[in-house]
Coordinates of C-alpha atoms in Angstrom, one line a residue:
Chain U
M1 CA 28.9 2.4 -16.7
L2 CA 29.4 0.1 -13.8
R3 CA 32.4 -1.9 -14.6
L4 CA 31.8 -5.5 -13.5
G5 CA 33.2 -8.5 -14.0
R6 CA 31.6 -11.0 -16.6
G7 CA 30.9 -13.0 -13.6
T8 CA 29.2 -10.4 -11.3
K9 CA 27.0 -9.9 -14.1
I10 CA 25.9 -13.2 -14.6
T11 CA 25.1 -13.6 -11.2
L12 CA 23.0 -10.1 -11.1
A13 CA 21.4 -11.3 -14.4
V14 CA 20.7 -15.0 -12.8
I15 CA 19.2 -13.4 -9.5
T16 CA 16.8 -10.7 -11.6
A17 CA 15.6 -13.8 -13.8
L18 CA 14.9 -16.1 -10.4
I19 CA 13.2 -13.4 -8.8
L20 CA 11.2 -12.8 -12.0
I21 CA 10.2 -16.5 -12.6
C22 CA 9.4 -16.6 -8.8
T23 CA 7.0 -13.8 -9.0
Y24 CA 5.0 -15.0 -12.1
I25 CA 5.1 -18.8 -11.7
P26 CA 2.5 -18.5 -9.1
L27 CA 0.4 -16.1 -11.0
F28 CA 1.0 -18.2 -14.0
V29 CA -0.7 -21.2 -11.9
I30 CA -3.3 -19.0 -10.7
V31 CA -4.5 -17.8 -14.5
M32 CA -4.1 -21.8 -15.6
N33 CA -6.6 -22.8 -12.7
S34 CA -9.1 -20.9 -13.6
F35 CA -9.4 -23.3 -16.5
N36 CA -9.4 -26.5 -14.2
A37 CA -12.3 -28.5 -14.2
N38 CA -11.6 -30.0 -10.8
K39 CA -13.0 -28.4 -7.6
V40 CA -9.6 -28.1 -5.7
A41 CA -7.1 -26.1 -7.6
G42 CA -3.2 -27.9 -8.0
W43 CA -0.8 -28.7 -10.5
P44 CA -0.5 -30.3 -13.2
I45 CA -4.3 -29.6 -14.4
A46 CA -5.8 -32.8 -15.8
N47 CA -9.0 -31.7 -17.3
F48 CA -9.5 -28.2 -18.7
S49 CA -12.9 -26.7 -18.5
L50 CA -14.9 -23.4 -18.3
I51 CA -17.4 -24.2 -15.8
W52 CA -15.6 -21.9 -12.8
W53 CA -15.6 -19.2 -15.2
E54 CA -19.4 -19.7 -16.3
K55 CA -20.0 -20.1 -12.0
A56 CA -18.2 -17.1 -11.2
L57 CA -19.3 -14.4 -13.9
T58 CA -23.1 -15.2 -12.9
N59 CA -22.5 -15.5 -9.2
P60 CA -24.9 -12.9 -8.0
A61 CA -23.1 -12.4 -4.8
M62 CA -20.0 -11.9 -6.8
H63 CA -21.8 -9.4 -8.6
A64 CA -23.2 -7.4 -5.7
A65 CA -19.4 -7.6 -4.3
L66 CA -18.0 -6.0 -7.3
L67 CA -20.5 -3.3 -7.1
N68 CA -19.8 -2.4 -3.3
S69 CA -16.3 -2.2 -4.3
I70 CA -16.7 -0.1 -7.4
V71 CA -19.0 2.4 -4.8
V72 CA -16.9 2.4 -2.3
A73 CA -13.6 2.9 -4.1
S74 CA -15.1 5.7 -6.4
C75 CA -16.3 7.6 -3.3
A76 CA -13.1 7.0 -1.2
T77 CA -11.5 8.2 -4.4
A78 CA -13.2 11.5 -4.7
I79 CA -12.8 12.3 -1.3
A80 CA -9.1 11.3 -1.3
L81 CA -8.7 13.6 -4.2
L82 CA -9.9 16.6 -2.3
L83 CA -7.9 16.0 0.8
G84 CA -4.9 15.0 -0.8
T85 CA -4.6 18.0 -3.0
L86 CA -5.4 20.5 -0.7
S87 CA -2.7 19.0 1.9
A88 CA -0.2 18.9 -0.9
F89 CA -0.8 22.1 -1.3
A90 CA -0.6 23.4 2.0
L91 CA 2.8 21.5 2.4
Q92 CA 4.1 22.5 -0.4
R93 CA 3.2 26.3 -0.9
F94 CA 4.1 27.3 3.2
K95 CA 6.6 26.2 5.6
F96 CA 4.7 26.9 9.0
Y97 CA 5.2 25.3 12.4
G98 CA 3.8 21.7 13.0
R99 CA 4.1 21.1 9.3
E100 CA 6.3 17.9 9.8
T101 CA 3.3 16.6 12.2
V102 CA 1.0 17.5 9.7
N103 CA 2.9 15.1 7.2
L104 CA 3.1 12.7 9.7
I105 CA -0.7 12.7 10.0
I106 CA -1.3 12.0 6.5
I107 CA 1.3 9.3 6.2
L108 CA 0.3 7.4 9.3
P109 CA -2.5 5.8 7.9
I110 CA -0.8 4.0 5.1
T111 CA 2.3 3.2 7.5
L112 CA 0.4 1.6 10.5
P113 CA -0.5 -2.0 9.6
G114 CA -4.2 -2.0 8.2
V115 CA -5.6 -4.3 11.0
V116 CA -4.9 -1.4 13.2
T117 CA -6.8 1.2 11.0
G118 CA -9.5 -1.5 11.0
V119 CA -9.9 -1.9 15.1
A120 CA -9.6 1.9 15.6
L121 CA -12.7 2.5 13.3
S122 CA -14.8 -0.2 14.3
N123 CA -14.0 0.3 17.7
T124 CA -15.3 3.9 17.2
F125 CA -18.1 3.1 15.0
Y126 CA -19.5 0.5 17.1
Q127 CA -18.3 1.1 20.5
V128 CA -18.4 5.0 20.7
L129 CA -20.7 6.1 18.1
D130 CA -23.6 3.4 17.9
P131 CA -24.3 3.5 21.5
I132 CA -25.0 7.2 21.2
G133 CA -27.4 6.5 18.1
I134 CA -25.0 7.5 15.7
K135 CA -25.0 4.6 13.1
V136 CA -22.4 4.9 10.2
G137 CA -23.4 1.7 8.0
Y138 CA -22.2 2.0 4.7
M139 CA -20.6 5.2 5.1
G140 CA -18.5 4.1 7.8
M141 CA -16.4 2.3 5.1
I142 CA -16.2 5.0 2.6
I143 CA -14.8 7.2 5.2
A144 CA -12.5 4.5 6.3
H145 CA -11.1 3.8 2.6
A146 CA -10.9 7.5 2.1
T147 CA -8.7 8.0 5.1
F148 CA -5.8 6.0 4.0
C149 CA -6.2 6.8 0.5
V150 CA -5.5 10.6 1.3
V151 CA -1.9 9.8 0.8
M152 CA -1.4 8.4 -2.3
V153 CA -3.3 11.8 -3.8
F154 CA -0.7 13.7 -1.7
N155 CA 2.2 12.0 -2.5
N156 CA 1.7 12.5 -6.1
V157 CA 0.6 15.8 -6.5
I158 CA 3.0 17.3 -4.0
A159 CA 5.8 15.6 -6.0
R160 CA 4.5 17.2 -9.2
L161 CA 4.0 20.5 -7.3
R162 CA 7.7 20.7 -6.3
R163 CA 8.9 20.6 -9.7
M164 CA 6.3 23.1 -11.0
N165 CA 7.4 26.7 -11.8
P166 CA 6.1 28.9 -9.5
N167 CA 6.8 32.4 -12.0
L168 CA 3.8 31.3 -14.1
E169 CA 1.2 31.7 -11.4
E170 CA 2.9 34.8 -10.5
A171 CA 2.8 36.2 -13.9
S172 CA -0.7 34.7 -14.3
M173 CA -1.8 37.0 -11.5
D174 CA 0.4 39.8 -12.4
L175 CA -1.8 39.5 -15.7
G176 CA -5.1 39.9 -13.8
A177 CA -6.2 36.8 -13.3
G178 CA -7.8 35.9 -9.9
M179 CA -6.9 32.7 -8.1
M180 CA -9.5 30.5 -9.1
Q181 CA -9.0 31.7 -13.2
T182 CA -5.2 31.4 -12.3
F183 CA -5.4 27.7 -10.5
R184 CA -8.4 26.7 -13.6
S185 CA -5.7 28.0 -16.3
V186 CA -2.4 27.7 -15.2
T187 CA -2.1 25.3 -12.0
F188 CA -4.3 22.6 -12.7
P189 CA -3.0 21.6 -16.0
Q190 CA 0.7 21.3 -14.7
F191 CA 0.0 18.9 -12.2
R192 CA -2.9 17.4 -13.9
S193 CA -1.3 14.0 -15.1
A194 CA -0.3 13.4 -11.2
F195 CA -3.9 14.7 -10.0
I196 CA -5.4 11.5 -12.2
A197 CA -2.6 9.0 -11.4
G198 CA -3.2 9.8 -7.6
G199 CA -6.8 9.2 -7.9
L200 CA -5.9 5.7 -9.8
L201 CA -3.7 4.5 -7.3
A202 CA -6.0 5.2 -4.2
F203 CA -8.9 3.7 -6.4
A204 CA -6.6 0.7 -6.7
L205 CA -5.6 0.6 -3.3
S206 CA -9.2 1.0 -2.0
F207 CA -10.7 -1.7 -4.4
D208 CA -7.6 -4.1 -3.0
E209 CA -8.3 -3.5 0.5
V210 CA -9.0 -6.4 2.9
Y211 CA -8.4 -5.2 6.7
V212 CA -10.1 -2.0 6.9
T213 CA -13.1 -3.7 5.3
I214 CA -13.3 -6.3 7.4
F215 CA -13.8 -4.5 10.6
T216 CA -15.8 -1.7 8.6
A217 CA -18.3 -3.2 6.6
P218 CA -21.9 -3.1 8.3
P219 CA -23.0 -6.8 8.4
G220 CA -24.0 -8.6 4.9
V221 CA -22.2 -6.2 3.0
E222 CA -19.1 -7.7 0.8
T223 CA -16.6 -6.1 -1.4
L224 CA -15.0 -8.0 -3.5
P225 CA -12.2 -8.5 -1.5
L226 CA -14.0 -9.9 1.1
W227 CA -16.2 -12.1 -1.2
F228 CA -13.0 -13.8 -2.5
M229 CA -11.6 -14.0 1.2
N230 CA -15.1 -15.9 2.4
Q231 CA -14.4 -18.2 -0.8
M232 CA -11.0 -19.1 0.0
G233 CA -12.5 -20.5 3.2
R234 CA -14.9 -22.6 1.1
P235 CA -13.1 -25.6 -0.5
N236 CA -16.0 -26.9 -2.7
E237 CA -16.5 -23.5 -4.5
A238 CA -12.4 -23.0 -4.3
N239 CA -11.8 -22.5 -8.1
Q240 CA -14.1 -19.7 -8.8
V241 CA -11.9 -17.2 -6.8
N242 CA -9.4 -18.2 -9.7
V243 CA -11.5 -16.9 -12.4
V244 CA -11.7 -13.6 -10.1
A245 CA -8.4 -13.7 -9.5
T246 CA -7.3 -14.3 -13.0
V247 CA -9.7 -11.4 -13.8
I248 CA -7.6 -9.0 -11.4
I249 CA -4.4 -9.6 -12.7
L250 CA -5.4 -8.8 -16.2
L251 CA -7.0 -5.6 -14.4
S252 CA -3.5 -4.7 -12.6
L253 CA -2.5 -4.4 -16.3
I254 CA -4.3 -1.1 -16.2
P255 CA -2.4 1.0 -13.6
V256 CA 0.5 -0.4 -14.6
Y257 CA 0.1 0.7 -18.1
F258 CA -1.0 4.3 -16.5
S259 CA 1.6 4.8 -14.3
Q260 CA 4.3 3.6 -16.9
R261 CA 2.7 6.6 -19.0
V262 CA 3.3 9.0 -15.9
S263 CA 6.6 8.0 -15.5
A264 CA 7.7 8.3 -19.2
Q265 CA 6.1 11.8 -19.4
A266 CA 7.6 12.6 -16.1
A267 CA 11.2 11.9 -17.6
N268 CA 10.1 14.0 -20.7
D269 CA 9.3 16.6 -18.4
L270 CA 12.8 16.5 -16.9
K271 CA 14.6 16.7 -20.0
Chain R
M1 CA -2.6 42.5 -27.5
S2 CA -6.1 42.5 -26.5
T3 CA -8.1 44.8 -24.4
P4 CA -8.5 43.5 -21.3
S5 CA -12.2 42.9 -20.5
F6 CA -14.3 44.1 -17.8
R7 CA -14.3 40.9 -16.5
E8 CA -10.6 40.1 -16.0
T9 CA -10.1 43.3 -14.4
R10 CA -12.8 43.4 -12.4
P11 CA -11.9 43.7 -8.8
K12 CA -11.6 40.4 -6.9
P13 CA -12.0 40.8 -3.2
I14 CA -11.1 36.9 -2.0
S15 CA -8.3 36.4 -4.2
S16 CA -6.7 39.9 -3.2
A17 CA -7.4 39.1 0.3
L18 CA -6.2 35.7 0.3
H19 CA -3.0 36.9 -1.8
R20 CA -2.4 39.5 1.3
H21 CA -2.9 36.7 3.9
P22 CA -0.6 33.7 3.4
K23 CA -1.8 32.7 6.9
G24 CA -5.5 32.2 5.4
R25 CA -4.8 30.5 2.5
L26 CA -3.0 27.8 4.7
A27 CA -5.9 27.4 6.5
A28 CA -8.2 27.6 3.8
L29 CA -6.3 24.2 2.5
L30 CA -5.5 22.5 5.6
T31 CA -8.4 22.7 7.3
L32 CA -10.8 20.4 5.6
P33 CA -7.9 17.7 5.4
M34 CA -7.2 18.2 9.1
V35 CA -10.6 17.9 10.3
W36 CA -11.2 14.7 8.6
L37 CA -7.6 13.2 9.4
V38 CA -7.6 14.3 13.0
G39 CA -11.7 13.8 13.7
V40 CA -11.5 10.6 11.9
Y41 CA -8.2 8.9 12.2
I42 CA -6.6 10.5 15.1
L43 CA -9.5 10.2 17.1
A44 CA -10.2 7.0 16.4
I45 CA -6.6 5.9 17.5
I46 CA -7.1 7.7 20.5
L47 CA -10.3 5.7 21.8
M48 CA -8.8 2.7 20.9
L49 CA -5.9 3.3 23.3
I50 CA -8.5 4.5 25.7
T51 CA -10.9 1.3 25.1
A52 CA -7.7 -0.9 25.9
F53 CA -7.8 0.5 29.5
W54 CA -11.6 -0.7 29.8
E55 CA -13.2 -3.8 30.8
T56 CA -15.5 -6.5 29.4
D57 CA -18.4 -7.6 31.5
P58 CA -17.6 -11.7 31.2
F59 CA -21.0 -12.4 31.2
T60 CA -22.7 -9.8 28.6
S61 CA -19.5 -9.3 26.7
K62 CA -20.4 -5.6 26.7
V63 CA -17.5 -3.2 27.4
K64 CA -17.4 -0.9 30.1
P65 CA -15.4 1.8 30.8
G66 CA -13.1 1.7 33.6
F67 CA -9.0 1.4 34.5
T68 CA -7.2 -1.7 33.9
L69 CA -3.6 -3.1 32.8
K70 CA -4.2 -6.2 32.7
H71 CA -4.7 -6.5 28.6
F72 CA -1.3 -4.4 28.4
T73 CA 0.2 -6.9 31.1
S74 CA -1.3 -10.0 29.3
I75 CA 0.8 -9.5 26.2
V76 CA 3.8 -10.3 28.3
T77 CA 2.3 -12.7 30.7
V78 CA 0.4 -14.8 28.4
P79 CA 2.9 -17.3 26.8
A80 CA 0.2 -17.9 23.6
Y81 CA 0.1 -14.2 23.2
L82 CA 3.9 -13.4 23.9
S83 CA 4.9 -16.1 21.4
A84 CA 2.9 -14.6 19.1
A85 CA 4.1 -11.1 19.4
L86 CA 7.9 -12.3 19.4
R87 CA 7.0 -14.4 16.3
T88 CA 5.2 -11.7 14.2
L89 CA 8.4 -9.7 14.9
G90 CA 10.6 -12.5 13.8
I91 CA 8.3 -12.8 10.6
A92 CA 8.6 -9.2 10.0
L93 CA 12.4 -8.7 10.0
A94 CA 13.0 -11.9 8.4
V95 CA 10.6 -10.5 5.6
T96 CA 12.1 -7.3 5.3
A97 CA 15.7 -8.5 5.5
I98 CA 14.9 -10.8 2.4
C99 CA 13.4 -8.4 0.3
A100 CA 16.2 -6.0 1.0
V101 CA 18.8 -8.7 -0.1
L102 CA 16.9 -9.4 -3.4
A103 CA 15.9 -5.8 -4.0
V104 CA 19.8 -4.5 -4.1
P105 CA 21.1 -7.1 -7.1
L106 CA 18.0 -6.7 -8.9
A107 CA 18.1 -2.9 -8.8
I108 CA 21.6 -2.8 -9.7
Y109 CA 20.8 -5.0 -12.7
M110 CA 18.0 -3.3 -13.8
A111 CA 19.3 0.2 -13.4
K112 CA 23.0 0.0 -14.4
I113 CA 23.6 -3.3 -16.6
A114 CA 20.3 -3.9 -18.6
R115 CA 20.0 -2.2 -21.9
P116 CA 17.4 0.2 -21.8
W117 CA 14.4 -2.0 -23.4
Q118 CA 14.9 -4.3 -21.0
R119 CA 15.2 -2.1 -17.9
A120 CA 11.8 -0.5 -19.3
A121 CA 10.3 -4.3 -19.6
L122 CA 11.7 -5.2 -16.0
A123 CA 10.1 -2.2 -14.3
V124 CA 6.8 -2.8 -15.8
M125 CA 7.2 -6.8 -14.6
I126 CA 8.2 -5.5 -11.1
T127 CA 5.0 -3.0 -10.4
L128 CA 2.5 -5.5 -12.1
P129 CA 2.4 -7.9 -8.9
L130 CA 1.7 -4.6 -6.9
W131 CA -1.5 -4.6 -8.4
A132 CA -2.3 -7.9 -9.1
G133 CA -4.5 -8.4 -5.6
Y134 CA -3.2 -8.9 -2.0
L135 CA -5.3 -12.0 -2.1
V136 CA -4.8 -12.9 -5.2
K137 CA -1.1 -13.5 -4.4
I138 CA -2.0 -15.0 -1.4
L139 CA -3.9 -17.9 -3.1
S140 CA -1.5 -18.3 -6.0
V141 CA 1.0 -19.2 -2.9
R142 CA -1.5 -21.4 -1.4
I143 CA -1.8 -23.1 -4.5
V144 CA 1.8 -23.5 -5.2
F145 CA 2.7 -24.9 -1.9
S146 CA -0.4 -27.2 -1.4
D147 CA 0.2 -31.1 -1.2
G148 CA -0.9 -31.4 -4.7
G149 CA 0.7 -28.3 -5.9
F150 CA 3.2 -26.7 -8.1
I151 CA 6.3 -27.3 -5.7
N152 CA 5.5 -31.1 -5.1
S153 CA 4.7 -31.9 -8.9
V154 CA 7.4 -30.0 -10.4
F155 CA 10.2 -30.8 -8.0
G156 CA 8.8 -33.9 -6.2
P157 CA 10.5 -36.2 -8.8
L158 CA 14.0 -34.5 -7.5
G159 CA 13.2 -35.0 -4.0
I160 CA 12.3 -31.3 -3.2
H161 CA 8.7 -31.1 -1.3
S162 CA 7.0 -28.2 -0.5
P163 CA 7.8 -27.3 3.7
G164 CA 3.5 -27.6 3.8
Y165 CA 2.0 -24.4 5.3
G166 CA 3.7 -23.0 8.6
V167 CA 6.0 -20.1 9.1
F168 CA 8.4 -20.9 6.5
V169 CA 5.4 -20.1 3.7
T170 CA 3.9 -17.4 5.6
I171 CA 7.3 -15.4 5.4
I172 CA 7.6 -16.6 2.0
A173 CA 4.0 -15.3 1.4
L174 CA 4.8 -11.5 3.0
V175 CA 8.1 -11.5 0.7
Y176 CA 5.9 -12.1 -2.2
L177 CA 3.2 -9.6 -1.4
W178 CA 5.9 -6.9 0.0
F179 CA 9.0 -7.3 -1.9
P180 CA 8.1 -4.4 -5.2
Y181 CA 7.8 -2.1 -1.8
M182 CA 11.1 -2.5 -1.5
A183 CA 12.1 -3.2 -4.9
I184 CA 10.7 0.4 -6.7
P185 CA 12.6 2.7 -4.3
V186 CA 16.1 0.9 -4.4
Y187 CA 16.2 0.7 -8.0
T188 CA 14.9 4.4 -8.1
A189 CA 17.9 5.1 -6.0
V190 CA 20.4 2.9 -7.9
S191 CA 19.7 4.8 -10.9
Q192 CA 20.4 8.2 -9.5
V193 CA 23.9 7.1 -8.4
S194 CA 25.7 9.0 -10.7
N195 CA 28.1 6.4 -13.3
N196 CA 31.3 8.9 -12.3
L197 CA 31.2 7.5 -9.0
F198 CA 31.7 3.9 -10.7
D199 CA 34.1 5.0 -12.7
A200 CA 36.2 6.8 -10.0
S201 CA 35.8 3.8 -7.9
A202 CA 37.1 1.5 -11.0
D203 CA 40.0 4.5 -11.1
L204 CA 40.6 4.0 -7.9
G205 CA 41.3 0.2 -8.2
A206 CA 37.9 -1.2 -7.0
R207 CA 36.5 -4.0 -8.7
G208 CA 32.7 -4.4 -9.1
M209 CA 31.6 -6.0 -6.0
R210 CA 33.9 -3.6 -3.6
T211 CA 32.5 -0.8 -5.4
I212 CA 28.4 -1.9 -5.2
F213 CA 29.4 -3.1 -1.2
T214 CA 31.7 0.4 -0.3
V215 CA 29.6 3.0 -2.9
V216 CA 26.3 1.7 -3.8
I217 CA 25.0 -0.1 -1.0
P218 CA 25.9 3.2 1.3
L219 CA 24.0 5.4 -1.1
L220 CA 20.9 3.3 -1.2
K221 CA 20.4 3.5 2.6
P222 CA 17.3 6.1 2.6
A223 CA 15.8 3.9 0.1
L224 CA 16.2 0.7 1.8
I225 CA 14.8 2.5 4.9
A226 CA 12.0 3.6 2.9
G227 CA 11.2 0.2 1.9
S228 CA 11.4 -1.4 5.0
I229 CA 8.7 1.0 6.1
F230 CA 6.4 -0.7 4.0
T231 CA 7.7 -4.5 4.2
F232 CA 8.0 -4.0 7.6
S233 CA 4.9 -2.4 8.9
L234 CA 2.8 -4.6 6.5
S235 CA 4.3 -7.7 7.9
L236 CA 3.5 -6.7 11.8
G237 CA -0.4 -6.3 10.8
D238 CA -1.0 -9.4 8.5
Y239 CA -2.7 -12.2 9.6
L240 CA -4.4 -13.1 6.3
A241 CA -1.2 -14.9 5.2
A242 CA -1.0 -16.8 8.3
K243 CA -4.3 -17.6 8.0
F244 CA -4.1 -19.1 4.2
V245 CA -1.0 -20.6 4.4
G246 CA 0.8 -20.3 8.2
G247 CA -1.1 -23.6 9.3
S248 CA -1.6 -23.0 12.8
T249 CA 0.9 -20.0 12.8
Q250 CA -0.5 -17.2 14.8
M251 CA 0.6 -13.8 14.5
I252 CA -0.4 -10.1 16.2
G253 CA -3.1 -9.9 13.6
T254 CA -4.6 -13.0 14.5
I255 CA -5.3 -11.9 18.4
I256 CA -6.4 -8.8 17.3
A257 CA -9.1 -10.3 15.0
S258 CA -10.1 -13.2 17.1
N259 CA -10.7 -10.7 20.4
I260 CA -12.4 -7.9 18.4
N261 CA -16.2 -9.0 19.1
L262 CA -15.9 -11.0 22.3
N263 CA -12.9 -9.0 23.9
P264 CA -12.5 -5.4 21.9
P265 CA -10.0 -4.2 24.9
V266 CA -7.6 -7.1 24.2
A267 CA -7.9 -6.5 20.8
A268 CA -7.3 -2.8 21.4
A269 CA -4.3 -3.6 23.8
F270 CA -3.0 -5.7 20.9
S271 CA -3.0 -2.9 18.2
V272 CA -1.1 -0.7 20.2
V273 CA 2.0 -3.3 19.9
P274 CA 2.3 -2.7 16.3
I275 CA 1.6 1.0 16.5
V276 CA 4.6 1.7 19.2
I277 CA 6.9 -0.5 16.9
V278 CA 5.9 1.6 14.1
V279 CA 6.1 4.8 15.5
V280 CA 9.5 4.1 17.2
Y281 CA 10.6 2.9 13.9
L282 CA 9.2 5.9 12.2
L283 CA 11.4 8.2 14.8
V284 CA 14.5 6.3 14.7
V285 CA 14.8 6.9 11.0
R286 CA 13.1 10.0 10.3
K287 CA 16.5 11.8 10.6
S288 CA 17.5 9.6 7.6
G289 CA 15.0 11.8 4.9
A290 CA 13.3 8.4 4.2
I291 CA 9.8 9.4 5.2
E292 CA 9.9 12.2 2.4
N293 CA 10.2 9.2 0.2
I294 CA 7.7 7.4 1.0

């Protein structure tokens, strides 16, 4: 164990506590403001009311935006699962010329700022494809989301593949199983949890994405973050966003729960 | 032992062919992802780079092919553009530095001092905000620092007032947004530092702080670099934090977003700024192995 003086330990504990307090106070303020009867969010809250919950949860524009978010995130996740897994296998199982470049191409969409990805794709869709008669519309948004989601699946799957025992596959093939059968009954079960975790991260990333969506959403189509952003600019209805924010904060427990389970399982695997 | 069934012993031409030809297997795996990523993404980036040299008809606002460097030169010759670019760089550096300075003590406490149950709880508490929603966090910073917000009502009586929306609150919002991206890799790296090293350091007479600075922090370099790729890159491209808590603060993203419809070549030229900065940064840190940790 780290032998630290009492003073150092207390300092580190105080810094940790302050970081957590600063992290959670803003979230707490938002949750409390979802019950604020006022039009404008603030502190302290004078009158509590459920009026904004009622308004937000019955708002048809919010429902439409939520549905769009779910559709886009599901399609993007499905594509990312396929592309991310294929590339993870290629990069983990093979040493080849240009491997580093392929790796860079996979991580680039997540390391370059979202606004760059958004502008680049919007430029292609509206300045290049549109004039020659190809209208991408709704699909364009899904294509854009899938592109930056690939890396989430890739990272999770490749990390698991590195720890897998290749001899099991050899044994399966030696016993006469074909490639598909080996994949189905030997390989896939070993990385299934990483595959699911990667898909979950991809879904969450797509669900929360604003920048790429701003530039690639077809006119009149809103995802939940776009609806949220537009609401933030309308002060009179502002407290509706606190309700949706509260729901999002509660929903964020789901990926945290799963990532904890996955890391606990990974820790068990290593024992 | 069961006798092998007919199905299992049947020749498998595709399997055997692929097994014999590793290159074929590699191609089968890589074709689809590369067609997608190069065909959609890399092509889009290249097209954007080309558009940056095109011109906009001032009357129709239509983009027409051409070759002009004026959009790139405007980045340094138009004072508002140059100051936005430099301000954005400064903000991104400040955000990265603050995240790193906060992440190290937090990670050391979590990994080496906290009891196991505390460690698990802290890990959850650090990851939760990662998923709490980008705009949710911007909104929460906005409410906390607003005139009638948390800071003014709680600390106002003590004479501490909210600095008001501006560059400072923009930096705070960005630190709030990206801190988990720094904290998680640094925490993972601290947990991997062997306790023997602490004992050795202590046996050689180093006290706690000296051990932290001379033994722990040098070992954290790859993790700090990996974290900084996110905090830095995400801050460079951000403009919604500036829009909602920055007052009149303009960032590179603000200029890109305000030009995307009226003057796409200017937006394209400005997008090159974060690309160049991030790619240069990635090349500089490539040798550290940090990219493998992303």
